[in-house]
Amino acid sequence: MRESWRWYGPFDKIELTEIAQTGASGIVTALHEIPYGEVWPVETIEARKATIAADAGLGLHWNVVESLPVHEAIKKGEGDLAPLFANYRQSMANLAACGIRTICYNFMPLIDWTRTRLDAPAGRGGTALRFEAAEMAAFELFMLKRGEAEADYSGDVRRKAEIWFQASSEADRAVLLSSIMAGLPGAYERYDVDGLRTALAGYDGIGRAELRANYARFLAEVVPAAEELGMWLCVHPDDPPRDILGLPRIVSSEEDIAWILSKQDARANGLTLCSGSLGANPANDVPAIARRFAERIHFAHLRNVRKDADGSFEEAAHLEGDTDMVALAAALLAEERRRRAEGRTDAEIPFRPDHGHELLSDIGRGTHPGYPLIGRMRGLAELRGVIRALEHSGVSLEAVR
């Protein structure tokens, strides 16, 4: 498996020289400065590649795009979409011309990953990202005032939400809004409450069936081009894997993934196996999902979560959450062995340690939420140990099921 690291380019406070010291060699990044829907020029792609590879001694290269964003108009299916589809295909062609062939993307409406706390206390020090159901309910019911939200939460969560809201200050509410808005990588526009309410209104009348239809159209427009270019498109699961803010989520379960991969039954139409996103849904058996769809996994985000009964969850240390990371790593290694047996030269699955705790000198550094240096390096080291042990012992997938 190819050790990789997410880097936000010129927006990142972590330097390439620091990333090299973690042991990772693949860089997962994007041209975040280019507005959604516009073409990524070859010259700009090459310039970013050159920045990453400038010091040959670091041994770094750009191996995965995360993300080539899908414009909101495509998700809503509104207007003349032909130029947006053409631009997406051209960006793919330009990336392929520059030797970058793996693209992670998502189809989450409006908001990407969502948390209510960016600095929840972690055991023995440090902080973690957390999704607190009662705080999300407080935001929806009493700040956003989305009337339909009442049906989305249990009576107990609604009661806790009201208690939180009544006790909160304006500063507390501002922090909550900021935390919810933090999960928009590359789209640096943030909404205030009124702006979010207006943006959500743009999805009126779009439910699960409509969003699925719009997604199927997107796949039909771009997957054949990806196949022709020899590229891998890898959809990222919803985070959290449930409807949120009244918006449908359609990449949240094993059934969702099966539907997506069947709509364009081509190797180019693949999956980013995110163990944290899928792991936040109690119904998802992440190692089993990895085994079922192994052939179509082209990229992996490895992290862990610890879930509460009310729907809350938080980022756990990589080997300490609810997902069996040893079984998951074994499933991915088994797929690599299968690909090598086929004689494939692209058998290696790139992965990155995802959403680490803020630890030690991470605190106060101001890195992107969820993307500290020390916390992710700890996760990478733990995962590296699991992978090396499995490779050395030759333990089969069956042995760790």
XYZ file of C-alpha atoms in Angstrom:
401
model
C 0.000 0.000 0.000
C 1.325 3.452 -0.905
C 1.676 5.762 2.091
C 0.250 9.165 1.181
C -0.511 12.455 2.901
C -3.119 15.142 2.314
C -1.587 18.546 1.673
C -3.498 21.778 1.047
C -0.759 23.320 -1.079
C -0.041 26.999 -0.437
C -2.908 27.098 2.081
C -1.286 24.437 4.287
C 0.765 25.307 7.361
C 2.531 21.946 7.142
C 5.617 22.033 4.924
C 6.603 19.404 2.381
C 9.845 18.889 4.278
C 7.802 17.903 7.342
C 5.622 15.524 5.339
C 8.722 13.777 4.020
C 9.802 13.102 7.607
C 6.567 11.192 8.283
C 7.686 8.553 5.777
C 4.837 9.207 3.318
C 5.810 9.615 -0.328
C 2.512 10.255 -2.104
C 0.935 13.696 -1.920
C -2.851 13.971 -2.030
C -3.825 17.496 -2.998
C -5.898 19.702 -5.279
C -5.919 23.102 -6.932
C -8.143 24.582 -4.245
C -7.726 28.090 -5.603
C -9.591 27.295 -8.839
C -13.355 27.936 -8.548
C -15.641 24.930 -8.835
C -16.623 24.153 -12.400
C -13.615 25.783 -14.078
C -10.999 23.861 -16.046
C -7.732 22.965 -14.331
C -5.070 24.162 -16.804
C -2.108 21.939 -17.631
C 0.278 24.746 -16.708
C -1.191 25.055 -13.203
C -1.168 21.305 -12.666
C 2.451 21.090 -13.773
C 3.421 23.985 -11.516
C 1.945 22.221 -8.475
C 3.626 18.972 -9.471
C 6.927 20.812 -9.755
C 6.514 22.338 -6.305
C 5.947 18.909 -4.789
C 8.890 17.323 -6.610
C 11.251 20.312 -6.387
C 13.503 18.686 -3.799
C 14.229 15.255 -5.242
C 15.717 14.188 -1.936
C 12.293 14.319 -0.290
C 10.980 11.626 -2.625
C 7.509 13.180 -2.898
C 5.130 13.057 -5.844
C 1.505 14.012 -6.481
C -0.353 10.695 -6.746
C -4.017 11.459 -5.922
C -6.272 14.443 -6.588
C -8.555 15.265 -3.686
C -10.817 16.661 -4.808
C -11.801 17.589 -8.330
C -15.035 19.164 -7.090
C -18.464 18.542 -8.579
C -20.297 21.842 -9.119
C -23.466 22.328 -7.074
C -25.482 22.883 -10.265
C -24.670 19.299 -11.291
C -25.827 17.986 -7.926
C -29.051 19.988 -8.246
C -29.472 19.174 -11.948
C -30.207 22.798 -12.784
C -29.540 24.826 -15.900
C -27.418 23.977 -18.926
C -24.924 21.509 -17.515
C -23.137 20.681 -20.760
C -20.337 23.260 -20.175
C -19.756 21.994 -16.629
C -19.523 18.374 -17.778
C -17.183 19.398 -20.599
C -14.980 21.303 -18.147
C -14.834 18.312 -15.798
C -13.781 16.020 -18.635
C -11.164 18.538 -19.784
C -9.743 18.791 -16.274
C -9.503 14.992 -16.178
C -7.745 14.978 -19.549
C -5.304 17.645 -18.371
C -4.534 15.687 -15.203
C -3.988 12.511 -17.251
C -1.650 14.416 -19.569
C 0.370 15.339 -16.472
C 0.501 11.717 -15.295
C -2.044 12.027 -12.437
C -4.717 9.393 -12.812
C -6.546 8.967 -9.481
C -9.317 11.424 -8.607
C -11.202 11.410 -5.318
C -14.463 13.394 -5.327
C -17.729 13.481 -3.418
C -21.397 14.002 -4.200
C -22.485 15.481 -0.857
C -24.961 18.330 -1.384
C -23.707 21.750 -0.292
C -21.714 20.674 2.790
C -18.822 18.235 2.994
C -17.802 16.596 6.281
C -19.692 17.973 9.279
C -18.640 18.208 12.925
C -19.943 20.278 15.829
C -16.681 20.409 17.798
C -13.181 20.776 16.402
C -11.390 20.523 19.753
C -13.183 17.917 21.856
C -10.882 16.608 24.603
C -9.144 13.358 23.694
C -7.968 10.809 26.212
C -4.621 11.581 27.866
C -4.467 15.012 26.273
C -4.907 16.446 22.820
C -8.129 17.176 20.975
C -10.353 15.420 18.459
C -13.123 16.233 16.009
C -16.588 15.358 17.323
C -20.150 15.266 16.022
C -22.501 15.864 18.965
C -26.093 15.041 18.016
C -27.624 17.416 20.580
C -25.491 20.341 19.359
C -26.388 19.642 15.741
C -30.046 19.515 16.743
C -29.664 22.811 18.619
C -28.197 24.379 15.493
C -30.952 23.085 13.229
C -33.893 23.688 15.577
C -32.981 26.959 17.291
C -30.385 28.715 15.139
C -31.273 27.663 11.608
C -34.926 27.215 12.655
C -35.511 24.398 10.201
C -38.950 23.211 11.261
C -38.659 19.809 9.599
C -35.597 19.031 11.706
C -37.752 18.001 14.658
C -38.526 14.701 12.934
C -34.812 13.963 12.487
C -33.980 13.737 16.191
C -35.296 11.705 19.109
C -37.145 13.377 21.951
C -34.146 12.920 24.248
C -31.782 14.597 21.767
C -34.237 17.456 21.240
C -34.439 18.027 24.995
C -30.666 18.094 25.301
C -30.529 20.457 22.333
C -32.874 22.934 24.019
C -30.873 22.778 27.249
C -27.650 23.446 25.312
C -29.189 26.345 23.410
C -30.683 28.004 26.478
C -27.342 27.804 28.284
C -25.249 28.919 25.300
C -23.859 32.382 24.697
C -23.622 34.147 21.357
C -19.955 33.192 21.348
C -20.856 29.515 21.862
C -23.269 29.665 18.944
C -20.699 31.358 16.743
C -18.203 28.588 17.517
C -20.815 25.954 16.677
C -21.554 27.585 13.318
C -17.856 27.887 12.564
C -17.299 24.234 13.417
C -20.120 23.076 11.156
C -18.768 25.211 8.314
C -15.191 23.944 8.741
C -15.627 20.856 6.589
C -15.480 22.623 3.255
C -11.995 21.820 1.912
C -11.013 24.057 -0.938
C -14.318 25.927 -0.982
C -13.244 28.662 1.364
C -16.553 30.498 1.261
C -18.334 30.008 4.570
C -22.029 30.606 5.250
C -23.610 32.556 8.052
C -26.986 31.295 9.271
C -28.989 33.362 6.796
C -26.669 32.420 3.957
C -26.937 28.751 4.799
C -30.718 28.988 4.965
C -30.732 30.543 1.478
C -28.338 27.924 0.111
C -30.448 25.096 1.527
C -33.521 26.534 -0.193
C -31.776 25.801 -3.494
C -32.291 22.111 -2.751
C -36.044 22.399 -2.175
C -37.769 19.548 -3.987
C -34.586 17.502 -4.321
C -34.879 14.271 -2.398
C -33.021 10.995 -2.553
C -34.488 9.923 -5.903
C -33.748 13.259 -7.551
C -30.196 13.409 -6.231
C -29.580 9.843 -7.390
C -30.823 10.743 -10.867
C -28.486 13.736 -10.992
C -25.589 11.579 -9.828
C -26.343 8.911 -12.425
C -26.232 11.619 -15.094
C -22.850 12.826 -13.811
C -21.448 9.295 -13.918
C -22.738 8.787 -17.457
C -21.050 12.013 -18.539
C -17.615 11.448 -16.979
C -16.929 7.740 -16.417
C -16.565 6.809 -20.118
C -14.016 9.628 -20.481
C -12.155 8.405 -17.394
C -12.104 4.883 -18.801
C -10.689 6.136 -22.090
C -8.039 8.177 -20.271
C -7.033 5.273 -18.030
C -8.100 7.170 -14.902
C -9.664 6.099 -11.625
C -12.633 8.066 -10.269
C -13.182 7.283 -6.580
C -16.281 8.582 -4.840
C -15.873 9.491 -1.172
C -18.660 8.366 1.181
C -20.882 10.858 2.978
C -19.628 12.218 6.287
C -21.614 11.712 8.408
C -23.339 8.889 6.504
C -26.891 10.134 7.002
C -29.196 12.901 5.807
C -28.213 16.219 7.336
C -29.720 19.731 7.309
C -32.629 18.262 5.383
C -30.294 17.310 2.523
C -30.317 13.748 1.196
C -27.137 11.699 1.384
C -26.762 8.907 -1.166
C -23.243 7.507 -0.548
C -23.752 6.275 3.001
C -24.211 2.506 2.955
C -23.230 -0.739 1.301
C -26.429 -0.587 -0.754
C -25.606 2.943 -1.907
C -22.135 1.892 -3.026
C -23.523 -1.097 -4.922
C -25.976 1.202 -6.729
C -23.233 3.688 -7.681
C -20.852 1.065 -9.024
C -23.645 -0.608 -11.005
C -24.706 2.615 -12.733
C -21.453 2.620 -14.694
C -20.052 -0.887 -14.446
C -16.504 0.067 -15.323
C -13.293 -0.161 -13.349
C -12.882 3.617 -13.715
C -16.017 4.102 -11.601
C -14.588 3.330 -8.191
C -14.631 3.983 -4.472
C -12.552 5.886 -1.965
C -12.820 3.526 0.993
C -13.129 5.952 3.936
C -13.269 3.860 7.090
C -14.239 6.822 9.257
C -17.136 8.052 7.141
C -18.619 4.601 6.643
C -17.755 3.625 10.215
C -19.969 6.364 11.679
C -23.042 4.403 10.547
C -23.700 1.517 12.985
C -25.189 -0.534 10.144
C -21.939 -0.519 8.157
C -19.437 -3.354 8.539
C -16.450 -1.570 7.033
C -14.121 -4.581 6.518
C -17.020 -6.471 4.891
C -17.696 -3.511 2.591
C -14.007 -3.448 1.671
C -14.070 -7.158 0.844
C -17.215 -6.858 -1.272
C -16.029 -3.911 -3.355
C -12.275 -4.548 -3.208
C -11.832 -4.622 -6.976
C -13.206 -1.079 -7.276
C -11.292 0.493 -4.362
C -8.684 2.832 -5.856
C -7.879 4.934 -2.780
C -8.360 4.624 0.979
C -8.774 7.007 3.908
C -7.919 5.119 7.076
C -9.227 6.531 10.351
C -11.454 5.366 13.170
C -14.493 6.639 15.042
C -16.164 5.836 18.339
C -19.975 5.981 18.200
C -22.605 6.816 20.826
C -26.140 5.447 20.903
C -27.738 8.849 20.175
C -25.933 9.258 16.832
C -22.975 11.224 18.183
C -19.464 10.106 17.289
C -15.887 11.304 17.558
C -12.566 10.629 15.919
C -10.754 7.891 17.823
C -7.091 6.994 17.603
C -6.570 4.980 14.440
C -6.451 1.577 16.163
C -8.833 2.332 19.035
C -12.270 2.987 17.528
C -15.177 0.776 16.532
C -13.756 -0.405 13.188
C -11.401 -3.384 13.100
C -8.487 -1.740 11.301
C -6.462 -4.950 11.203
C -9.235 -6.740 9.318
C -9.650 -3.744 7.029
C -5.930 -3.552 6.229
C -5.923 -7.300 5.567
C -8.775 -6.889 3.076
C -6.897 -4.178 1.181
C -3.662 -6.184 1.160
C -5.542 -9.238 -0.105
C -6.853 -7.155 -3.000
C -3.351 -5.944 -3.805
C -2.154 -9.560 -3.914
C -5.019 -10.445 -6.253
C -4.122 -7.576 -8.588
C -0.461 -8.583 -8.650
C -1.464 -12.147 -9.500
C -3.262 -10.709 -12.525
C -0.003 -9.086 -13.584
C -1.224 -5.550 -12.994
C 1.407 -2.836 -12.605
C -1.053 -0.598 -10.714
C -1.800 -3.074 -7.939
C -0.766 -0.771 -5.089
C -3.615 1.041 -3.309
C -2.706 4.537 -2.109
C -3.931 5.357 1.381
C -3.586 8.245 3.764
C -4.005 8.547 7.528
C -7.117 10.642 7.980
C -8.321 13.058 10.689
C -5.728 12.722 13.399
C -5.912 14.081 16.934
C -4.179 17.374 17.660
C -1.265 16.331 19.865
C 1.837 17.969 21.355
C 3.087 20.766 19.064
C -0.045 20.477 16.897
C -1.895 22.479 19.548
C -2.220 26.108 18.521
C -0.522 25.635 15.171
C -3.693 26.459 13.241
C -3.596 23.621 10.733
C -6.749 22.644 8.842
C -9.221 21.002 11.251
C -8.617 17.281 11.351
C -5.287 17.577 9.546
C -2.561 18.119 12.157
C 0.995 16.898 11.744
C 1.751 14.884 14.894
C -1.678 13.254 15.202
C -1.672 12.037 11.625
C 1.941 10.901 11.876
C 0.955 8.799 14.904
C -1.875 7.295 12.861
C 0.403 6.617 9.903
C 2.970 4.927 12.151
C 0.294 2.704 13.708
C -1.133 1.753 10.323
C 2.350 1.138 8.935
C 2.978 -1.291 11.784
C -0.250 -3.192 11.109
C 0.458 -3.387 7.385
C 4.067 -4.514 7.831
C 3.049 -7.171 10.340
C 0.377 -8.549 8.022
C 2.766 -8.542 5.058
C 5.544 -10.205 7.050
C 3.366 -12.917 8.548
C 1.458 -13.636 5.366
C -1.749 -13.691 7.405
C -4.674 -14.364 5.109
C -7.851 -12.387 4.951
C -9.752 -15.365 6.350
C -7.576 -15.368 9.478
C -8.651 -11.886 10.550
C -12.325 -11.969 9.668
